[in-house]
Every structure is written in C-alpha cells, then in structure tokens.
Amino acid sequence: MSKLHFRSLRPCFSARTTGCQRRPNTAATLGRRCFTSGARDKATVGVFTPKAAALFVATGVGLFYYFRHEKQKLLEQRQKELESRSVGRPHVGGPFTLTTHENKSFSDKDLLGKWNFVYFGFTNCPDICPAELDKIGAVLTSLEKDYGSIFQPVFISVDPARDSISQMKTYLDDFHPRIIGLTGDYATVKSTCKAYRVYFSTPPNADPKGDYLVDHSIYVYLMDPNGQFVEAFGQSSTPDEVVERVKKEISEFEKETGRKV
C-alpha cells in the first residue's frame, strides 16, 4: 500500500470531534468531512437561541411601553394646552341685561353662538370712541369676506345719563350697520362694567344735559361663541393685527370643538 493511500484512510480527529461523515469519492480527491457537536447544535437551532429569544421579547415589551408612554405624554400635553387656554385667561364677562338702540332686551345669553366684539364707550366721546368703532367696522368687513356673519359687534355705553335709546340709535347710524348699541340704568351699567373689568368715571348723579367727558378703559373685548373671554385689543392694535389674531382663535376653536361657532 502506498504512503498516499495510507493517509487517505486515516481517521480525522480534533479536540471537539465526536463523529465523521464520509464524503462521496470524486475523480479528484477522496476525503472525509468532520462535524463537531457545537456545529451540529448550531445547524439545528440556528442563531435564535433561548437567550436571543428572551432579549427579543424584552426589547418588544420595552418598545411597547415606551411608545405608550410617549403617546400618553402627548395626550397630557394637549390637555394642558386646552386647559391653559381657559384656566389661564382672566375672568372677564358675566351676566347682564341691557336695552339695545332698537329698544329690545339684550343679555349675556345673546352673546352665545357668535364671535363678539364688545366695546365700552359713550356717544359724546370726541375722538377715541369713533376711531375704535371704525376699527371694529373695518375688522368686520375683512373677516366677513372669509367667514360670513358669525360675528356680533356690541357697543355698551358708560354714560347712561346722556346715552338714551334714541341717542344711541342716532349715533350708530354713522358706523357699521350691524353694531348693536346697549344702554341701561346706572346700576346695571356699573355692574356690567365691573364684570368686564372696565373702569369709567361717570358719577351716578350725572346731569343728562351736562357737558362733561367720561374717562374709561379703551379695549375691544373678543368673546368666543361660548361667551368666554379670548382677548382684549387695545387702542394701539391695528385692524390687520386684530383680523390675524381672530383668525387664529377661530382656527384653534375649530380644532377643539369641530365648529367655528
């Protein structure tokens, strides 16, 4: 037997060998293929060992709780934003019943279902009140092109001694036709001003024929369709600024309620 033939029949051993498998003869070589027990286990089980399975499950559970936690955080953040829009606002507005320039009763309930612009002034005001009412008219004209008649402008007198129903009617003829003038007795006007945090200097015993000026707060209050205070626009606010802010508030209101009014 030749030396080469002797080597081809030698068993194949290694430190981890437990068995050998004879490979078929080929024209080129004759040999043996050896398998270790570790290789056989790996071929049978693959890479998905019990340890890997446990790690996979733990990772899946961890991701589930992580995303659930993140979702809850987003929900809580949204709720806080909604709460801040109501809780963070000053308490402005309240019950009142006054009389319109058309001699009709008008109360705080009539503010519901509309976006209201509420302004306090008096008909004998030489410049500021006319300018603010003109501003309200310009804002309404702009907004109604996009939203229609979902707005209600209200002018409340802080000079009830001189601002009678007929006086209010004559005065408002020079402004936007939808502005509603409101007046009443001194006590009712005073309580309404207090509810809206409006300062005014008219004394309770003012002379209806007197020639005097009234010092008062100069703000246009924006109230939402639920009768809640939204914003107070000062004398320095331009019509364009008011329009942009109102549009933003309508958009936020629609997101929260699913409606514009």
mmCIF file of C-alpha atoms in Angstrom:
data_model
loop_
_atom_site.group_PDB
_atom_site.id
_atom_site.type_symbol
_atom_site.label_atom_id
_atom_site.label_comp_id
_atom_site.label_asym_id
_atom_site.label_seq_id
_atom_site.Cartn_x
_atom_site.Cartn_y
_atom_site.Cartn_z
ATOM 1 C CA MET A 1 0.000 0.000 0.000
ATOM 2 C CA SER A 2 1.455 3.280 -0.961
ATOM 3 C CA LYS A 3 2.015 6.084 1.522
ATOM 4 C CA LEU A 4 -0.566 8.294 -0.185
ATOM 5 C CA HIS A 5 -3.207 5.606 0.009
ATOM 6 C CA PHE A 6 -2.474 5.089 3.724
ATOM 7 C CA ARG A 7 -3.072 8.754 4.538
ATOM 8 C CA SER A 8 -6.437 8.790 2.804
ATOM 9 C CA LEU A 9 -7.711 6.112 5.165
ATOM 10 C CA ARG A 10 -6.505 7.793 8.404
ATOM 11 C CA PRO A 11 -9.328 8.897 10.729
ATOM 12 C CA CYS A 12 -9.824 12.648 11.189
ATOM 13 C CA PHE A 13 -9.626 13.769 14.835
ATOM 14 C CA SER A 14 -9.764 17.082 16.679
ATOM 15 C CA ALA A 15 -10.275 18.113 20.284
ATOM 16 C CA ARG A 16 -14.039 18.719 19.696
ATOM 17 C CA THR A 17 -14.701 15.846 17.241
ATOM 18 C CA THR A 18 -17.452 13.347 18.058
ATOM 19 C CA GLY A 19 -18.124 11.901 14.601
ATOM 20 C CA CYS A 20 -17.103 11.856 10.973
ATOM 21 C CA GLN A 21 -19.051 11.716 7.770
ATOM 22 C CA ARG A 22 -17.583 10.135 4.660
ATOM 23 C CA ARG A 23 -17.898 12.252 1.596
ATOM 24 C CA PRO A 24 -18.521 10.547 -1.757
ATOM 25 C CA ASN A 25 -15.462 9.762 -3.846
ATOM 26 C CA THR A 26 -14.742 12.178 -6.617
ATOM 27 C CA ALA A 27 -12.447 11.909 -9.516
ATOM 28 C CA ALA A 28 -10.097 14.418 -7.951
ATOM 29 C CA THR A 29 -9.955 13.596 -4.221
ATOM 30 C CA LEU A 30 -11.080 11.191 -1.574
ATOM 31 C CA GLY A 31 -11.531 12.629 1.897
ATOM 32 C CA ARG A 32 -13.642 12.844 4.945
ATOM 33 C CA ARG A 33 -15.711 15.676 6.404
ATOM 34 C CA CYS A 34 -15.792 16.063 10.116
ATOM 35 C CA PHE A 35 -18.503 17.671 12.261
ATOM 36 C CA THR A 36 -18.243 18.884 15.832
ATOM 37 C CA SER A 37 -21.116 18.716 18.296
ATOM 38 C CA GLY A 38 -21.161 22.556 18.501
ATOM 39 C CA ALA A 39 -21.562 22.885 14.759
ATOM 40 C CA ARG A 40 -24.380 20.322 14.748
ATOM 41 C CA ASP A 41 -26.245 22.207 17.503
ATOM 42 C CA LYS A 42 -25.867 25.479 15.653
ATOM 43 C CA ALA A 43 -27.151 23.972 12.431
ATOM 44 C CA THR A 44 -30.149 22.550 14.266
ATOM 45 C CA VAL A 45 -31.114 25.572 16.436
ATOM 46 C CA GLY A 46 -29.759 28.435 14.341
ATOM 47 C CA VAL A 47 -28.945 31.882 15.787
ATOM 48 C CA PHE A 48 -32.319 32.179 17.640
ATOM 49 C CA THR A 49 -31.124 30.796 20.953
ATOM 50 C CA PRO A 50 -33.160 30.989 24.173
ATOM 51 C CA LYS A 51 -31.063 33.966 25.226
ATOM 52 C CA ALA A 52 -31.749 35.739 21.942
ATOM 53 C CA ALA A 53 -35.457 34.958 22.243
ATOM 54 C CA ALA A 54 -35.556 36.444 25.736
ATOM 55 C CA LEU A 55 -33.749 39.558 24.527
ATOM 56 C CA PHE A 56 -36.172 39.889 21.596
ATOM 57 C CA VAL A 57 -39.215 39.640 23.862
ATOM 58 C CA ALA A 58 -37.741 42.087 26.384
ATOM 59 C CA THR A 59 -36.994 44.584 23.617
ATOM 60 C CA GLY A 60 -40.509 44.270 22.223
ATOM 61 C CA VAL A 61 -42.075 44.823 25.637
ATOM 62 C CA GLY A 62 -39.800 47.773 26.267
ATOM 63 C CA LEU A 63 -40.727 49.415 22.961
ATOM 64 C CA PHE A 64 -44.426 48.836 23.631
ATOM 65 C CA TYR A 65 -44.277 50.625 26.992
ATOM 66 C CA TYR A 66 -42.040 53.362 25.605
ATOM 67 C CA PHE A 67 -44.402 54.277 22.784
ATOM 68 C CA ARG A 68 -47.408 54.023 25.084
ATOM 69 C CA HIS A 69 -45.669 56.385 27.491
ATOM 70 C CA GLU A 70 -44.833 58.829 24.696
ATOM 71 C CA LYS A 71 -48.426 58.748 23.443
ATOM 72 C CA GLN A 72 -49.683 59.465 26.947
ATOM 73 C CA LYS A 73 -47.267 62.379 27.248
ATOM 74 C CA LEU A 74 -48.588 63.878 24.009
ATOM 75 C CA LEU A 75 -52.179 63.484 25.197
ATOM 76 C CA GLU A 76 -51.350 65.108 28.530
ATOM 77 C CA GLN A 77 -49.534 67.961 26.800
ATOM 78 C CA ARG A 78 -52.531 68.577 24.532
ATOM 79 C CA GLN A 79 -54.861 68.566 27.535
ATOM 80 C CA LYS A 80 -52.660 71.072 29.353
ATOM 81 C CA GLU A 81 -52.721 73.323 26.298
ATOM 82 C CA LEU A 82 -56.506 73.177 26.230
ATOM 83 C CA GLU A 83 -56.710 73.860 29.950
ATOM 84 C CA SER A 84 -54.277 76.761 29.723
ATOM 85 C CA ARG A 85 -56.456 78.380 27.087
ATOM 86 C CA SER A 86 -59.351 78.516 29.561
ATOM 87 C CA VAL A 87 -57.793 78.448 33.017
ATOM 88 C CA GLY A 88 -55.039 80.871 32.070
ATOM 89 C CA ARG A 89 -57.439 83.524 30.843
ATOM 90 C CA PRO A 90 -58.639 86.318 33.106
ATOM 91 C CA HIS A 91 -62.254 86.083 34.184
ATOM 92 C CA VAL A 92 -63.904 88.714 32.019
ATOM 93 C CA GLY A 93 -67.630 88.928 31.396
ATOM 94 C CA GLY A 94 -70.713 87.932 33.297
ATOM 95 C CA PRO A 95 -74.492 88.179 33.485
ATOM 96 C CA PHE A 96 -76.148 91.413 32.379
ATOM 97 C CA THR A 97 -79.379 92.625 30.818
ATOM 98 C CA LEU A 98 -79.426 95.914 28.911
ATOM 99 C CA THR A 99 -81.515 97.543 26.167
ATOM 100 C CA THR A 100 -80.495 97.862 22.531
ATOM 101 C CA HIS A 101 -80.640 101.022 20.429
ATOM 102 C CA GLU A 102 -83.730 99.466 18.869
ATOM 103 C CA ASN A 103 -85.393 99.206 22.284
ATOM 104 C CA LYS A 104 -85.018 95.430 22.608
ATOM 105 C CA SER A 105 -83.790 93.485 25.607
ATOM 106 C CA PHE A 106 -80.270 92.112 25.267
ATOM 107 C CA SER A 107 -78.468 89.900 27.795
ATOM 108 C CA ASP A 108 -75.237 87.956 28.046
ATOM 109 C CA LYS A 109 -77.136 84.959 26.639
ATOM 110 C CA ASP A 110 -77.403 86.825 23.341
ATOM 111 C CA LEU A 111 -73.627 86.664 23.030
ATOM 112 C CA LEU A 112 -73.713 82.887 22.653
ATOM 113 C CA GLY A 113 -73.263 81.368 19.212
ATOM 114 C CA LYS A 114 -71.309 84.312 17.812
ATOM 115 C CA TRP A 115 -67.807 85.741 17.952
ATOM 116 C CA ASN A 116 -68.414 89.026 19.768
ATOM 117 C CA PHE A 117 -66.509 92.300 19.744
ATOM 118 C CA VAL A 118 -67.534 94.171 22.889
ATOM 119 C CA TYR A 119 -66.544 97.801 23.315
ATOM 120 C CA PHE A 120 -67.403 100.241 26.123
ATOM 121 C CA GLY A 121 -67.662 103.949 25.342
ATOM 122 C CA PHE A 122 -70.056 106.890 25.087
ATOM 123 C CA THR A 123 -71.674 108.856 22.293
ATOM 124 C CA ASN A 124 -70.220 112.219 23.328
ATOM 125 C CA CYS A 125 -66.675 110.934 23.028
ATOM 126 C CA PRO A 126 -64.865 113.344 20.674
ATOM 127 C CA ASP A 127 -62.293 111.054 19.048
ATOM 128 C CA ILE A 128 -61.292 107.749 20.669
ATOM 129 C CA CYS A 129 -64.677 106.009 20.609
ATOM 130 C CA PRO A 130 -65.398 106.894 16.970
ATOM 131 C CA ALA A 131 -61.928 105.631 15.993
ATOM 132 C CA GLU A 132 -62.427 102.344 17.844
ATOM 133 C CA LEU A 133 -65.874 101.794 16.345
ATOM 134 C CA ASP A 134 -64.463 102.494 12.882
ATOM 135 C CA LYS A 135 -61.758 99.917 13.605
ATOM 136 C CA ILE A 136 -64.385 97.348 14.577
ATOM 137 C CA GLY A 137 -66.191 98.070 11.319
ATOM 138 C CA ALA A 138 -63.018 97.552 9.273
ATOM 139 C CA VAL A 139 -62.282 94.285 11.089
ATOM 140 C CA LEU A 140 -65.817 93.018 10.466
ATOM 141 C CA THR A 141 -65.698 93.904 6.779
ATOM 142 C CA SER A 142 -62.461 91.940 6.381
ATOM 143 C CA LEU A 143 -63.459 88.889 8.419
ATOM 144 C CA GLU A 144 -66.923 88.506 6.949
ATOM 145 C CA LYS A 145 -65.418 88.012 3.486
ATOM 146 C CA ASP A 146 -63.970 84.703 4.725
ATOM 147 C CA TYR A 147 -66.368 83.637 7.482
ATOM 148 C CA GLY A 148 -69.706 85.265 6.832
ATOM 149 C CA SER A 149 -71.925 86.698 9.552
ATOM 150 C CA ILE A 150 -70.569 84.772 12.538
ATOM 151 C CA PHE A 151 -69.560 87.977 14.337
ATOM 152 C CA GLN A 152 -71.524 90.330 16.553
ATOM 153 C CA PRO A 153 -70.235 93.828 17.416
ATOM 154 C CA VAL A 154 -71.576 95.337 20.647
ATOM 155 C CA PHE A 155 -71.183 98.903 21.886
ATOM 156 C CA ILE A 156 -72.035 99.358 25.592
ATOM 157 C CA SER A 157 -72.500 102.893 26.900
ATOM 158 C CA VAL A 158 -70.679 104.005 30.051
ATOM 159 C CA ASP A 159 -72.697 107.241 30.097
ATOM 160 C CA PRO A 160 -76.294 106.110 30.760
ATOM 161 C CA ALA A 161 -77.409 109.594 31.847
ATOM 162 C CA ARG A 162 -76.982 111.017 28.326
ATOM 163 C CA ASP A 163 -76.957 107.883 26.146
ATOM 164 C CA SER A 164 -80.656 107.232 25.780
ATOM 165 C CA ILE A 165 -82.030 104.695 23.330
ATOM 166 C CA SER A 166 -82.764 107.400 20.747
ATOM 167 C CA GLN A 167 -79.336 108.967 21.215
ATOM 168 C CA MET A 168 -77.629 105.585 20.698
ATOM 169 C CA LYS A 169 -79.654 104.960 17.559
ATOM 170 C CA THR A 170 -78.748 108.302 16.012
ATOM 171 C CA TYR A 171 -75.082 107.910 16.929
ATOM 172 C CA LEU A 172 -74.683 104.403 15.477
ATOM 173 C CA ASP A 173 -76.051 105.450 12.089
ATOM 174 C CA ASP A 174 -72.518 106.605 11.252
ATOM 175 C CA PHE A 175 -70.883 103.227 11.855
ATOM 176 C CA HIS A 176 -71.072 99.610 10.711
ATOM 177 C CA PRO A 177 -74.770 98.731 10.380
ATOM 178 C CA ARG A 178 -74.512 95.590 12.491
ATOM 179 C CA ILE A 179 -73.127 97.248 15.622
ATOM 180 C CA ILE A 180 -75.586 96.793 18.482
ATOM 181 C CA GLY A 181 -75.779 99.682 20.937
ATOM 182 C CA LEU A 182 -76.624 98.857 24.561
ATOM 183 C CA THR A 183 -77.625 101.144 27.404
ATOM 184 C CA GLY A 184 -79.472 100.942 30.705
ATOM 185 C CA ASP A 185 -79.751 102.474 34.154
ATOM 186 C CA TYR A 186 -76.654 103.448 36.089
ATOM 187 C CA ALA A 187 -76.633 100.434 38.429
ATOM 188 C CA THR A 188 -76.933 97.941 35.556
ATOM 189 C CA VAL A 189 -74.234 99.670 33.514
ATOM 190 C CA LYS A 190 -71.949 99.763 36.526
ATOM 191 C CA SER A 191 -72.366 96.043 37.267
ATOM 192 C CA THR A 192 -71.776 95.209 33.594
ATOM 193 C CA CYS A 193 -68.593 97.291 33.552
ATOM 194 C CA LYS A 194 -67.444 95.570 36.715
ATOM 195 C CA ALA A 195 -67.996 92.141 35.150
ATOM 196 C CA TYR A 196 -65.862 93.160 32.166
ATOM 197 C CA ARG A 197 -63.275 94.908 34.350
ATOM 198 C CA VAL A 198 -63.974 98.238 32.707
ATOM 199 C CA TYR A 199 -63.193 101.467 34.518
ATOM 200 C CA PHE A 200 -65.398 104.511 33.915
ATOM 201 C CA SER A 201 -65.682 107.848 35.704
ATOM 202 C CA THR A 202 -69.334 108.773 35.162
ATOM 203 C CA PRO A 203 -70.910 109.721 38.505
ATOM 204 C CA PRO A 204 -74.301 108.215 39.403
ATOM 205 C CA ASN A 205 -75.930 111.652 39.569
ATOM 206 C CA ALA A 206 -74.638 112.960 36.227
ATOM 207 C CA ASP A 207 -76.721 115.634 34.541
ATOM 208 C CA PRO A 208 -78.288 114.314 31.297
ATOM 209 C CA LYS A 209 -77.797 117.798 29.822
ATOM 210 C CA GLY A 210 -74.335 118.288 31.242
ATOM 211 C CA ASP A 211 -71.231 118.904 29.146
ATOM 212 C CA TYR A 212 -68.633 116.522 30.533
ATOM 213 C CA LEU A 213 -66.206 113.878 29.344
ATOM 214 C CA VAL A 214 -66.006 110.322 30.644
ATOM 215 C CA ASP A 215 -62.712 108.645 31.381
ATOM 216 C CA HIS A 216 -62.925 104.902 30.671
ATOM 217 C CA SER A 217 -60.984 101.801 29.700
ATOM 218 C CA ILE A 218 -60.215 101.567 25.980
ATOM 219 C CA TYR A 219 -60.388 97.929 24.964
ATOM 220 C CA VAL A 220 -62.265 95.878 22.407
ATOM 221 C CA TYR A 221 -63.020 92.521 24.008
ATOM 222 C CA LEU A 222 -63.148 89.399 21.856
ATOM 223 C CA MET A 223 -65.550 86.804 23.282
ATOM 224 C CA ASP A 224 -65.901 83.322 21.782
ATOM 225 C CA PRO A 225 -69.208 81.623 20.850
ATOM 226 C CA ASN A 226 -69.362 80.089 24.329
ATOM 227 C CA GLY A 227 -69.326 83.535 25.892
ATOM 228 C CA GLN A 228 -65.752 83.123 27.130
ATOM 229 C CA PHE A 229 -63.172 85.892 27.050
ATOM 230 C CA VAL A 230 -60.455 85.410 24.434
ATOM 231 C CA GLU A 231 -58.501 88.659 24.025
ATOM 232 C CA ALA A 232 -58.568 92.388 24.696
ATOM 233 C CA PHE A 233 -57.370 94.621 21.854
ATOM 234 C CA GLY A 234 -56.003 97.969 22.933
ATOM 235 C CA GLN A 235 -56.037 101.284 21.114
ATOM 236 C CA SER A 236 -52.663 100.535 19.504
ATOM 237 C CA SER A 237 -53.890 97.322 17.821
ATOM 238 C CA THR A 238 -54.325 97.798 14.084
ATOM 239 C CA PRO A 239 -57.250 96.296 12.136
ATOM 240 C CA ASP A 240 -54.879 93.894 10.372
ATOM 241 C CA GLU A 241 -53.453 92.693 13.685
ATOM 242 C CA VAL A 242 -56.928 92.129 15.073
ATOM 243 C CA VAL A 243 -58.002 90.215 11.969
ATOM 244 C CA GLU A 244 -54.992 87.897 12.109
ATOM 245 C CA ARG A 245 -55.488 87.192 15.796
ATOM 246 C CA VAL A 246 -59.201 86.492 15.360
ATOM 247 C CA LYS A 247 -58.468 84.083 12.504
ATOM 248 C CA LYS A 248 -56.011 82.232 14.715
ATOM 249 C CA GLU A 249 -58.529 81.997 17.549
ATOM 250 C CA ILE A 250 -61.242 80.717 15.229
ATOM 251 C CA SER A 251 -58.847 78.045 13.943
ATOM 252 C CA GLU A 252 -57.978 76.945 17.495
ATOM 253 C CA PHE A 253 -61.633 76.943 18.495
ATOM 254 C CA GLU A 254 -62.490 74.785 15.485
ATOM 255 C CA LYS A 255 -59.749 72.283 16.358
ATOM 256 C CA GLU A 256 -61.104 71.962 19.887
ATOM 257 C CA THR A 257 -64.829 71.874 19.120
ATOM 258 C CA GLY A 258 -65.124 70.861 15.481
ATOM 259 C CA ARG A 259 -67.043 74.033 14.669
ATOM 260 C CA LYS A 260 -66.388 77.696 14.006
ATOM 261 C CA VAL A 261 -69.219 78.957 16.246
#
